[in-house]
Amino acid sequence: MPVALGACLLSFAAFWIAQRAAHVSMIDLLVYRAEGATVRAGGDLYALRATAAQLPATYPPFAALLFTPLTLLDTGSLRTLATAGNLALLVVFVRLSLRIVGHARVETAWWASAVVVWCEPVWTTLRYGQVNLLLAVLVLWDLSRRPGDRWAGVGIGLAAAVKLTPALFAVFLLATGVVAYRRHRKGPWLRHARVAAASFVWATLLAAAVLPYDSWRFWTDVVFRTDRAGHAEETANQALRGVLARLLHTPDPGALWTAVAALVTAVGLAVAVRAELRGERAWAVVCCAVTALLVSPVSWSHHWVWCVPLVLLLAARARRAAAAGTLLVFCSYALWWVPHAPGRPELHQNPIEFALSGLYAATGCLVLALAAASARGRQAVTNE
């Protein structure tokens, strides 16, 4: 294990140096601090425009409450702490991912962390100072609890209160529980979903008590304004909405995206529920995460840190070619090879540029197809 630990620390040190050499801005971290400062000053949270890029607040008010301690640090200290914290969270994320795929060796976690730190979603998460790894750890910690654990659900609920996308995991648990009930099977899923919902409501009501105006404005207006996060067609948007915007050369794919997202949600949840009821928690988690990323209005490339458990799952299930190919996709940085600039060139992509800028979404769709095909294959074997 000392060799693996040393390799991981060496990789992390090289990563830290590379980030500093690239003069990463950690711009999202600075937005978070500005949100915390606005809360402390009693200002209008969703009128905020932070940094030279004039970025708005887009998360629920509960997130802004959590960001208030960031105002106690200067910029240099904040960046250093965020980098160190995210690297530590990456190791925890890898460890939880290995646990959920049934691989318990600590040594493997060090080796895997040394490699995946260089994949584009992780690099970009640290480049911007994002919270993706924290939210992913909360969700995986939650889903790796023993059946009946009284804390199961809290992690998902709190993650959803910070950023809405993880709420699909609660929907997945509810759907699994309903299907299991109809099949006269007992399980912890409904309770798990109830605790997740209760935790989300508790956090949201706490934010409403402290920030009543901002809460009212978010839940009645801001939550529906997906354009606040950025243009749909941006190459960094690896959600289906972004893919369709680039494919159709339009900033708003409209009803077509709504129909496609609804279909993918239904299929993705069905695949995840089937995997869960067959005792394949790892496949269920990965499929639910991929579904959430695909159907969200905006899934920036750094949101795809869920590629980490995906690659580890494929490797653990002896699908080495698929694991290597998936790792290559997320380490290629291919989406940044295409023109991307303020002039919105993504609206005029040629077929090659379109293919490169949609690799994450394409990989997500292939994962769902692979999981569905594997389930059908196992069902056919069982029936024989």
PDB file of C-alpha atoms in Angstrom, residues 26-161:
ATOM      1  CA  MET A  26     -11.755  28.957  -9.509  1.00  0.00           C
ATOM      2  CA  ILE A  27     -14.430  31.350 -10.685  1.00  0.00           C
ATOM      3  CA  ASP A  28     -17.371  29.329  -9.348  1.00  0.00           C
ATOM      4  CA  LEU A  29     -15.788  29.226  -5.901  1.00  0.00           C
ATOM      5  CA  LEU A  30     -15.642  33.018  -5.958  1.00  0.00           C
ATOM      6  CA  VAL A  31     -19.330  33.094  -6.915  1.00  0.00           C
ATOM      7  CA  TYR A  32     -20.089  30.846  -3.939  1.00  0.00           C
ATOM      8  CA  ARG A  33     -18.236  33.235  -1.642  1.00  0.00           C
ATOM      9  CA  ALA A  34     -20.123  36.182  -3.123  1.00  0.00           C
ATOM     10  CA  GLU A  35     -23.383  34.354  -2.410  1.00  0.00           C
ATOM     11  CA  GLY A  36     -22.313  33.824   1.196  1.00  0.00           C
ATOM     12  CA  ALA A  37     -21.384  37.489   1.501  1.00  0.00           C
ATOM     13  CA  THR A  38     -24.765  38.508   0.091  1.00  0.00           C
ATOM     14  CA  VAL A  39     -26.537  36.363   2.671  1.00  0.00           C
ATOM     15  CA  ARG A  40     -24.493  37.894   5.499  1.00  0.00           C
ATOM     16  CA  ALA A  41     -25.195  41.405   4.202  1.00  0.00           C
ATOM     17  CA  GLY A  42     -28.924  40.745   3.782  1.00  0.00           C
ATOM     18  CA  GLY A  43     -28.790  41.502   0.049  1.00  0.00           C
ATOM     19  CA  ASP A  44     -30.854  40.227  -2.867  1.00  0.00           C
ATOM     20  CA  LEU A  45     -29.299  36.828  -3.618  1.00  0.00           C
ATOM     21  CA  TYR A  46     -30.718  36.365  -7.124  1.00  0.00           C
ATOM     22  CA  ALA A  47     -29.905  39.901  -8.212  1.00  0.00           C
ATOM     23  CA  LEU A  48     -26.246  39.110  -7.528  1.00  0.00           C
ATOM     24  CA  ARG A  49     -23.717  39.326 -10.368  1.00  0.00           C
ATOM     25  CA  ALA A  50     -20.305  38.133  -9.228  1.00  0.00           C
ATOM     26  CA  THR A  51     -16.769  38.259 -10.690  1.00  0.00           C
ATOM     27  CA  ALA A  52     -15.746  39.970 -13.919  1.00  0.00           C
ATOM     28  CA  ALA A  53     -17.906  37.460 -15.816  1.00  0.00           C
ATOM     29  CA  GLN A  54     -21.014  38.788 -14.036  1.00  0.00           C
ATOM     30  CA  LEU A  55     -22.200  35.314 -13.043  1.00  0.00           C
ATOM     31  CA  PRO A  56     -25.544  34.958 -11.209  1.00  0.00           C
ATOM     32  CA  ALA A  57     -26.535  32.747  -8.295  1.00  0.00           C
ATOM     33  CA  THR A  58     -28.294  29.629  -9.631  1.00  0.00           C
ATOM     34  CA  TYR A  59     -28.474  27.217  -6.665  1.00  0.00           C
ATOM     35  CA  PRO A  60     -31.293  27.008  -4.092  1.00  0.00           C
ATOM     36  CA  PRO A  61     -31.038  29.343  -1.073  1.00  0.00           C
ATOM     37  CA  PHE A  62     -29.891  26.514   1.216  1.00  0.00           C
ATOM     38  CA  ALA A  63     -26.632  26.382  -0.737  1.00  0.00           C
ATOM     39  CA  ALA A  64     -26.027  30.079  -0.097  1.00  0.00           C
ATOM     40  CA  LEU A  65     -26.409  29.480   3.635  1.00  0.00           C
ATOM     41  CA  LEU A  66     -23.711  26.829   3.460  1.00  0.00           C
ATOM     42  CA  PHE A  67     -21.444  29.214   1.554  1.00  0.00           C
ATOM     43  CA  THR A  68     -21.372  31.872   4.283  1.00  0.00           C
ATOM     44  CA  PRO A  69     -18.214  30.479   6.005  1.00  0.00           C
ATOM     45  CA  LEU A  70     -16.314  31.028   2.749  1.00  0.00           C
ATOM     46  CA  THR A  71     -16.430  34.768   3.443  1.00  0.00           C
ATOM     47  CA  LEU A  72     -14.039  34.291   6.375  1.00  0.00           C
ATOM     48  CA  LEU A  73     -11.080  33.424   4.123  1.00  0.00           C
ATOM     49  CA  ASP A  74      -9.005  35.498   1.729  1.00  0.00           C
ATOM     50  CA  THR A  75      -8.892  34.441  -1.917  1.00  0.00           C
ATOM     51  CA  GLY A  76      -5.528  32.663  -1.731  1.00  0.00           C
ATOM     52  CA  SER A  77      -6.411  30.642   1.347  1.00  0.00           C
ATOM     53  CA  LEU A  78      -9.838  29.839  -0.072  1.00  0.00           C
ATOM     54  CA  ARG A  79      -8.368  28.456  -3.307  1.00  0.00           C
ATOM     55  CA  THR A  80      -5.794  26.367  -1.456  1.00  0.00           C
ATOM     56  CA  LEU A  81      -8.364  24.923   0.924  1.00  0.00           C
ATOM     57  CA  ALA A  82     -10.812  24.198  -1.915  1.00  0.00           C
ATOM     58  CA  THR A  83      -8.159  22.356  -3.929  1.00  0.00           C
ATOM     59  CA  ALA A  84      -7.016  20.279  -0.970  1.00  0.00           C
ATOM     60  CA  GLY A  85     -10.593  19.570   0.049  1.00  0.00           C
ATOM     61  CA  ASN A  86     -11.607  18.475  -3.436  1.00  0.00           C
ATOM     62  CA  LEU A  87      -8.611  16.154  -3.744  1.00  0.00           C
ATOM     63  CA  ALA A  88      -9.544  14.578  -0.411  1.00  0.00           C
ATOM     64  CA  LEU A  89     -13.159  14.273  -1.577  1.00  0.00           C
ATOM     65  CA  LEU A  90     -11.960  12.563  -4.767  1.00  0.00           C
ATOM     66  CA  VAL A  91     -10.276   9.839  -2.714  1.00  0.00           C
ATOM     67  CA  VAL A  92     -13.444   9.391  -0.650  1.00  0.00           C
ATOM     68  CA  PHE A  93     -15.521   9.305  -3.845  1.00  0.00           C
ATOM     69  CA  VAL A  94     -13.290   6.627  -5.347  1.00  0.00           C
ATOM     70  CA  ARG A  95     -13.378   4.647  -2.104  1.00  0.00           C
ATOM     71  CA  LEU A  96     -17.188   4.760  -1.975  1.00  0.00           C
ATOM     72  CA  SER A  97     -17.383   3.877  -5.671  1.00  0.00           C
ATOM     73  CA  LEU A  98     -15.214   0.812  -5.086  1.00  0.00           C
ATOM     74  CA  ARG A  99     -17.315  -0.167  -2.086  1.00  0.00           C
ATOM     75  CA  ILE A 100     -20.511   0.017  -4.090  1.00  0.00           C
ATOM     76  CA  VAL A 101     -19.058  -2.130  -6.902  1.00  0.00           C
ATOM     77  CA  GLY A 102     -17.886  -4.687  -4.358  1.00  0.00           C
ATOM     78  CA  HIS A 103     -14.153  -3.993  -4.368  1.00  0.00           C
ATOM     79  CA  ALA A 104     -12.860  -3.361  -0.875  1.00  0.00           C
ATOM     80  CA  ARG A 105      -9.076  -3.030  -1.328  1.00  0.00           C
ATOM     81  CA  VAL A 106      -7.834   0.333  -0.051  1.00  0.00           C
ATOM     82  CA  GLU A 107      -4.749   0.081  -2.243  1.00  0.00           C
ATOM     83  CA  THR A 108      -6.937   0.137  -5.356  1.00  0.00           C
ATOM     84  CA  ALA A 109      -8.503   3.412  -4.207  1.00  0.00           C
ATOM     85  CA  TRP A 110      -5.089   5.098  -4.160  1.00  0.00           C
ATOM     86  CA  TRP A 111      -4.155   3.820  -7.626  1.00  0.00           C
ATOM     87  CA  ALA A 112      -7.537   4.754  -9.084  1.00  0.00           C
ATOM     88  CA  SER A 113      -7.451   8.239  -7.537  1.00  0.00           C
ATOM     89  CA  ALA A 114      -4.010   8.827  -9.031  1.00  0.00           C
ATOM     90  CA  VAL A 115      -5.458   8.187 -12.494  1.00  0.00           C
ATOM     91  CA  VAL A 116      -8.955   9.697 -12.437  1.00  0.00           C
ATOM     92  CA  VAL A 117      -7.760  13.023 -11.038  1.00  0.00           C
ATOM     93  CA  TRP A 118      -6.635  13.774 -14.602  1.00  0.00           C
ATOM     94  CA  CYS A 119      -9.999  13.159 -16.279  1.00  0.00           C
ATOM     95  CA  GLU A 120     -11.663  16.274 -17.646  1.00  0.00           C
ATOM     96  CA  PRO A 121     -14.680  16.410 -15.283  1.00  0.00           C
ATOM     97  CA  VAL A 122     -12.414  16.235 -12.223  1.00  0.00           C
ATOM     98  CA  TRP A 123      -9.882  18.682 -13.655  1.00  0.00           C
ATOM     99  CA  THR A 124     -12.656  21.162 -14.484  1.00  0.00           C
ATOM    100  CA  THR A 125     -14.338  20.685 -11.104  1.00  0.00           C
ATOM    101  CA  LEU A 126     -11.123  21.779  -9.388  1.00  0.00           C
ATOM    102  CA  ARG A 127     -10.432  24.419 -12.024  1.00  0.00           C
ATOM    103  CA  TYR A 128     -13.711  26.149 -11.185  1.00  0.00           C
ATOM    104  CA  GLY A 129     -13.776  25.253  -7.482  1.00  0.00           C
ATOM    105  CA  GLN A 130     -17.055  23.399  -7.951  1.00  0.00           C
ATOM    106  CA  VAL A 131     -19.090  21.365  -5.424  1.00  0.00           C
ATOM    107  CA  ASN A 132     -19.656  18.319  -7.659  1.00  0.00           C
ATOM    108  CA  LEU A 133     -17.444  15.941  -5.696  1.00  0.00           C
ATOM    109  CA  LEU A 134     -19.047  16.943  -2.398  1.00  0.00           C
ATOM    110  CA  LEU A 135     -22.540  16.251  -3.724  1.00  0.00           C
ATOM    111  CA  ALA A 136     -21.472  12.968  -5.321  1.00  0.00           C
ATOM    112  CA  VAL A 137     -19.896  11.852  -2.034  1.00  0.00           C
ATOM    113  CA  LEU A 138     -23.096  12.694  -0.151  1.00  0.00           C
ATOM    114  CA  VAL A 139     -25.145  10.600  -2.583  1.00  0.00           C
ATOM    115  CA  LEU A 140     -22.765   7.623  -2.639  1.00  0.00           C
ATOM    116  CA  TRP A 141     -22.317   7.711   1.133  1.00  0.00           C
ATOM    117  CA  ASP A 142     -26.090   7.576   1.395  1.00  0.00           C
ATOM    118  CA  LEU A 143     -26.519   4.710  -1.071  1.00  0.00           C
ATOM    119  CA  SER A 144     -23.745   2.652   0.504  1.00  0.00           C
ATOM    120  CA  ARG A 145     -25.512   2.552   3.915  1.00  0.00           C
ATOM    121  CA  ARG A 146     -26.693  -0.783   5.260  1.00  0.00           C
ATOM    122  CA  PRO A 147     -30.387  -1.542   4.597  1.00  0.00           C
ATOM    123  CA  GLY A 148     -32.463   0.075   7.313  1.00  0.00           C
ATOM    124  CA  ASP A 149     -29.753   2.524   8.420  1.00  0.00           C
ATOM    125  CA  ARG A 150     -31.603   5.416  10.051  1.00  0.00           C
ATOM    126  CA  TRP A 151     -29.378   7.969   8.288  1.00  0.00           C
ATOM    127  CA  ALA A 152     -30.040   6.532   4.833  1.00  0.00           C
ATOM    128  CA  GLY A 153     -31.675   9.300   2.799  1.00  0.00           C
ATOM    129  CA  VAL A 154     -30.121  12.269   4.574  1.00  0.00           C
ATOM    130  CA  GLY A 155     -27.229  12.553   2.130  1.00  0.00           C
ATOM    131  CA  ILE A 156     -29.478  12.560  -0.927  1.00  0.00           C
ATOM    132  CA  GLY A 157     -31.881  15.045   0.654  1.00  0.00           C
ATOM    133  CA  LEU A 158     -29.129  17.504   1.560  1.00  0.00           C
ATOM    134  CA  ALA A 159     -27.445  17.138  -1.838  1.00  0.00           C
ATOM    135  CA  ALA A 160     -30.764  17.906  -3.563  1.00  0.00           C
ATOM    136  CA  ALA A 161     -31.263  20.942  -1.321  1.00  0.00           C
TER     137      ALA A 161
END
